[in-house]
CSV table of C-alpha atoms in Angstrom, one decimal:
chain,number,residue,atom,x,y,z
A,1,UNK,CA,0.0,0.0,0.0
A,2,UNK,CA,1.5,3.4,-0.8
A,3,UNK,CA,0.6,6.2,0.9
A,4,UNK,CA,0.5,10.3,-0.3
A,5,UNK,CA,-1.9,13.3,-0.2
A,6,UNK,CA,-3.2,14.4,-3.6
A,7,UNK,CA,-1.6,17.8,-2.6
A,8,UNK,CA,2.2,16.1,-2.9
A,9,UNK,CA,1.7,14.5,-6.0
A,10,UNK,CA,6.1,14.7,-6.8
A,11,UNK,CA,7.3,11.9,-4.4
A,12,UNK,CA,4.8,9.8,-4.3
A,13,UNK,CA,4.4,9.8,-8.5
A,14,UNK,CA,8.2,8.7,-8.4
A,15,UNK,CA,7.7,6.2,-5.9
A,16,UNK,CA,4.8,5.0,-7.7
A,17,UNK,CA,6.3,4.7,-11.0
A,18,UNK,CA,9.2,2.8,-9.7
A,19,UNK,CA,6.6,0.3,-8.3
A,20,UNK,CA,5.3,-0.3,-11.8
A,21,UNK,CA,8.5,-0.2,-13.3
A,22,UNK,CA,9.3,-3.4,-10.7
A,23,UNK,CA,5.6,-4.8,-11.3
A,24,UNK,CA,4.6,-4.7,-7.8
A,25,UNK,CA,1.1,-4.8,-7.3
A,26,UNK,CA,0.1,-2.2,-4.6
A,27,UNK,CA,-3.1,-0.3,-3.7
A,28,UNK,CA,-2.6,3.4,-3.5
A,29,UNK,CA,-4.4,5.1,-0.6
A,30,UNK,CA,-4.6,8.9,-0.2
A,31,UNK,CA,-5.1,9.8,3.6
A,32,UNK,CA,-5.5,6.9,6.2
A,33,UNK,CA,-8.8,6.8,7.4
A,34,UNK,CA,-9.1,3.4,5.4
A,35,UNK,CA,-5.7,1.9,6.3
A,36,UNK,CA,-7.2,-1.1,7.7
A,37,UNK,CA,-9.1,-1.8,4.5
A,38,UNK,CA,-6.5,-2.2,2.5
A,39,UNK,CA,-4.7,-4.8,4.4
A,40,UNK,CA,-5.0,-8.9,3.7
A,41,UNK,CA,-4.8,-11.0,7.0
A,42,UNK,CA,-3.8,-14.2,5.4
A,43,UNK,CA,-0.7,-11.8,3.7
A,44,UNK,CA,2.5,-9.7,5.5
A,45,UNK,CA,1.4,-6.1,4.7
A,46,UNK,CA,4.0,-3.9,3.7
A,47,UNK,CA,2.9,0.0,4.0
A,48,UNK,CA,4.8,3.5,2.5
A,49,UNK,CA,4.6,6.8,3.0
A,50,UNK,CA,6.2,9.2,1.0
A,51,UNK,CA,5.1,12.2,2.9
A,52,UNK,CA,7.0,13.5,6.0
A,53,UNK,CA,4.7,15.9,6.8
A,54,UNK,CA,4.7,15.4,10.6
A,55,UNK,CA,1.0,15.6,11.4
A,56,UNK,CA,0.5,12.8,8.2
A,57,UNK,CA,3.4,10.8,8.8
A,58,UNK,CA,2.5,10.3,12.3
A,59,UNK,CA,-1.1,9.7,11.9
A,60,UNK,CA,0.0,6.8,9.4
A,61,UNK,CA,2.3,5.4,12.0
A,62,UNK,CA,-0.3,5.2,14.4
A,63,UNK,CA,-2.4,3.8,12.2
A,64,UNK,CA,-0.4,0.9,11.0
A,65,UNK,CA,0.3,0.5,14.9
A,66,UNK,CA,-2.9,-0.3,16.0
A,67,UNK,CA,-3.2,-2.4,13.0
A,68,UNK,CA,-0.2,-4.4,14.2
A,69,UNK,CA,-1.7,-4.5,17.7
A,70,UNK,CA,-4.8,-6.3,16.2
A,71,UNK,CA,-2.7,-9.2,15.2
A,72,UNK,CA,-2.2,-8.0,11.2
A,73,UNK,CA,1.4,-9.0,10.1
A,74,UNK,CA,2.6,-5.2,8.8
A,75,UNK,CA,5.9,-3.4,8.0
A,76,UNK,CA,5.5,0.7,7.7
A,77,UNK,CA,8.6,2.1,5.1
A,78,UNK,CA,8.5,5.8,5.6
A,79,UNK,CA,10.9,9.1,5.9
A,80,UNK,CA,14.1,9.2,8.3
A,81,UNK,CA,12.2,12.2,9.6
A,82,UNK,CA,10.0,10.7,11.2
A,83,UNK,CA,12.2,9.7,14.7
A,84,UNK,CA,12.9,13.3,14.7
A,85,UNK,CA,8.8,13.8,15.7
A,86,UNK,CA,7.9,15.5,19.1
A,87,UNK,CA,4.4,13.8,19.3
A,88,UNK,CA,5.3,10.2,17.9
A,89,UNK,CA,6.8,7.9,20.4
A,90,UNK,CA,9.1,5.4,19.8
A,91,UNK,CA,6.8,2.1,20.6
A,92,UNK,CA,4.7,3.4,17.8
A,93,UNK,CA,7.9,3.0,15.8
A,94,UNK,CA,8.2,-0.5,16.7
A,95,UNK,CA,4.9,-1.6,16.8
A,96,UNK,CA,4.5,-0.9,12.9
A,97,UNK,CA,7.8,-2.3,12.3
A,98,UNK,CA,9.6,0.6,10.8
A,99,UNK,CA,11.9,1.3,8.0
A,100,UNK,CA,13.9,4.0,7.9
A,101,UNK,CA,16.3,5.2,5.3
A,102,UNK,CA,19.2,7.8,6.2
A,103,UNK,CA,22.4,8.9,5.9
A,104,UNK,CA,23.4,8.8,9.0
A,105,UNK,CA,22.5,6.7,12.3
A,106,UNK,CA,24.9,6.0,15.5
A,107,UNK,CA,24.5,2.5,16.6
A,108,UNK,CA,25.7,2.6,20.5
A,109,UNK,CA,26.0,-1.2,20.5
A,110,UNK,CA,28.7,-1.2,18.4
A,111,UNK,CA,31.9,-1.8,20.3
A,112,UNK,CA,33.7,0.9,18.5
A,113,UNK,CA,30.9,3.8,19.1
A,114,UNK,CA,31.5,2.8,22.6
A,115,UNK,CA,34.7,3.4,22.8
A,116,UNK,CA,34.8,6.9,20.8
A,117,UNK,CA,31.8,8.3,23.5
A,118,UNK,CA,33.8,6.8,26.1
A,119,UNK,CA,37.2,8.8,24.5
A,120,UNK,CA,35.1,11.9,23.8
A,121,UNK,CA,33.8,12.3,27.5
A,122,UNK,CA,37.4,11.7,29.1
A,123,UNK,CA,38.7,14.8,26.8
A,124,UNK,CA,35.7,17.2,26.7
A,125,UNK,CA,33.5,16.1,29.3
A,126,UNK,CA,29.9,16.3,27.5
A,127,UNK,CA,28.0,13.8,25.7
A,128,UNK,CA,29.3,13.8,21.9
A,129,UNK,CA,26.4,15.0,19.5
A,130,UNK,CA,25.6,14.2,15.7
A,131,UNK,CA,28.0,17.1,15.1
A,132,UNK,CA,30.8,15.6,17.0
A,133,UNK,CA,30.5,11.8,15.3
A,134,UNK,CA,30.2,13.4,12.0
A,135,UNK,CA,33.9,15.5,12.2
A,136,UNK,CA,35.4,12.2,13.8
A,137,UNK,CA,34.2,9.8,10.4
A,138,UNK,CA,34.8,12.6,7.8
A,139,UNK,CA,38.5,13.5,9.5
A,140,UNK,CA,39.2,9.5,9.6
A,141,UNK,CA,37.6,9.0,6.1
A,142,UNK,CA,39.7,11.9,4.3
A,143,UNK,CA,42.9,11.2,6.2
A,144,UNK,CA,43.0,7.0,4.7
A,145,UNK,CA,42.2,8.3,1.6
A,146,UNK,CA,44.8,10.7,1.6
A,147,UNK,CA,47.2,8.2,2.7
A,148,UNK,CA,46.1,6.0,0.4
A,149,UNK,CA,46.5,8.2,-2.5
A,150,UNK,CA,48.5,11.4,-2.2
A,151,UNK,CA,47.7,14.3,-4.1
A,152,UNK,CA,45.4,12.2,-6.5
A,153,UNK,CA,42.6,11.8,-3.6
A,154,UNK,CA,40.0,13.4,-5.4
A,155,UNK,CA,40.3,11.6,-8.7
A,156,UNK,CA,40.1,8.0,-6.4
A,157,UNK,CA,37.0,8.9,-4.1
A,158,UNK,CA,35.0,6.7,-6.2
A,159,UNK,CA,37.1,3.7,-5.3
A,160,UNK,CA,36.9,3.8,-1.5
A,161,UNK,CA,33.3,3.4,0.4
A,162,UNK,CA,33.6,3.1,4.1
A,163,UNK,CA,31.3,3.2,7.1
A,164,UNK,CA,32.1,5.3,9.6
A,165,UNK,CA,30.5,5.3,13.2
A,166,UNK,CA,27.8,7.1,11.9
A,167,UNK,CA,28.1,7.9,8.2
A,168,UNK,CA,28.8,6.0,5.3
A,169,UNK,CA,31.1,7.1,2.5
A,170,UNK,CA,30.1,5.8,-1.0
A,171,UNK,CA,30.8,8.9,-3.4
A,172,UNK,CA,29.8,8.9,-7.4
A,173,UNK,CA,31.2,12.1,-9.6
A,174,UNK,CA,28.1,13.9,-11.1
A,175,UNK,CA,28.6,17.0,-12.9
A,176,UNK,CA,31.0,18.9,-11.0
A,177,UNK,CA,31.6,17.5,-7.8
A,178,UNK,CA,30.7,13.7,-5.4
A,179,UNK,CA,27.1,12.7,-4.4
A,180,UNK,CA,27.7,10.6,-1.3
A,181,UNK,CA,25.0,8.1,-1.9
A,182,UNK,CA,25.8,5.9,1.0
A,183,UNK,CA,22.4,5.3,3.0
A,184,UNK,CA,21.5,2.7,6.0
A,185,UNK,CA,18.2,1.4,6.7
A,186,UNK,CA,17.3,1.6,10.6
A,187,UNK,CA,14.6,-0.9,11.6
A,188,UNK,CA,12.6,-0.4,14.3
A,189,UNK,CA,11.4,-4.7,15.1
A,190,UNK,CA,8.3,-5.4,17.4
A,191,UNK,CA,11.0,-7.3,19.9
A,192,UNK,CA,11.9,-3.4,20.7
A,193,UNK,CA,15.4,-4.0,19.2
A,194,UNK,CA,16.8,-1.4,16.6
A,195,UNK,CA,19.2,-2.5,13.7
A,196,UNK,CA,21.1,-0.9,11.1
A,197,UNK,CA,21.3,-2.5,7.6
């Protein structure tokens, strides 16, 4: 089921026409005062949003949350924008089994972001922010591929992808300059966990 408002026709036509291009069958739904219609019990339903309007986005994710808390099998694919909402909280999130797309996401499981909040507080005291992880992965990111290749950096950028601690480097040239086109889905499971594919 793909969800948009008639009023924000550009995302959710290019959504839509990469659907058909794939031949996946989906029923297009404009506001979600029918979600439950749409789903099939005997089927996992997968639900998307390309709005991230916050008052639409969140009324979907409540919506595909209380249709996971009547026992439908459901999955909710919607805008990175959404965990930055003051009125959704994050059980919602997990209840409709969300998927998230972004560039960045800090995963404090990971051994290694341990050990760099662990570093930062011993040196500066405070908690480090986005800001904070973002200088340590771009400084450690440029510096290899300096190393790597000298004064001919820029010409190899293509060549080297890495993940940092929370971005991920995976440059293309277009036009005059890199797109960093290096995304991570965050998934917000039912069991309350949160992963990062």
């Amino acid at each position: 089921t793909a969800f948009g408002k008639a009023k924000e026709k550009v995302p959710c036509v290019l959504i839509v026409d990469e659907l058909d291009s794939l031949r996946i069958p989906y029923t297009k739904v404009y506001g979600y005062s029918s979600i439950a219609s749409t789903g099939r019990n005997e089927l996992h339903n997968r639900y998307l949003t390309a709005s991230d309007k916050e008052y639409f986005a969140s009324g979907v994710v409540r919506s595909v949350s209380v249709l996971a808390l009547q026992r439908h099998s459901v999955s909710l694919y919607c805008p990175a924008k959404v965990r930055s909402f003051e009125n959704l909280e994050t059980e919602l999130l997990h209840n409709a089994d969300t998927h998230l797309m972004t560039n960045y996401f800090v995963d404090y499981n990971n051994p290694e972001v341990r050990k760099f909040v662990y570093t930062y507080r011993a040196l500066f005291n405070p908690e480090p922010d986005s800001y904070a992880f973002h200088g340590y992965d771009s400084m450690k990111y440029f510096t290899r591929l300096c190393a790597l290749y000298g004064r001919e950096w820029y010409k190899k950028i293509p060549e080297y992808s890495e993940r940092g601690l929370q971005t991920g480097f995976d440059f293309t040239f277009q036009g005059c300059g890199a797109v960093n086109h290096a995304t991570m889905r965050v998934v917000y499971s039912p069991d309350f966990s949160v992963s990062v594919q």
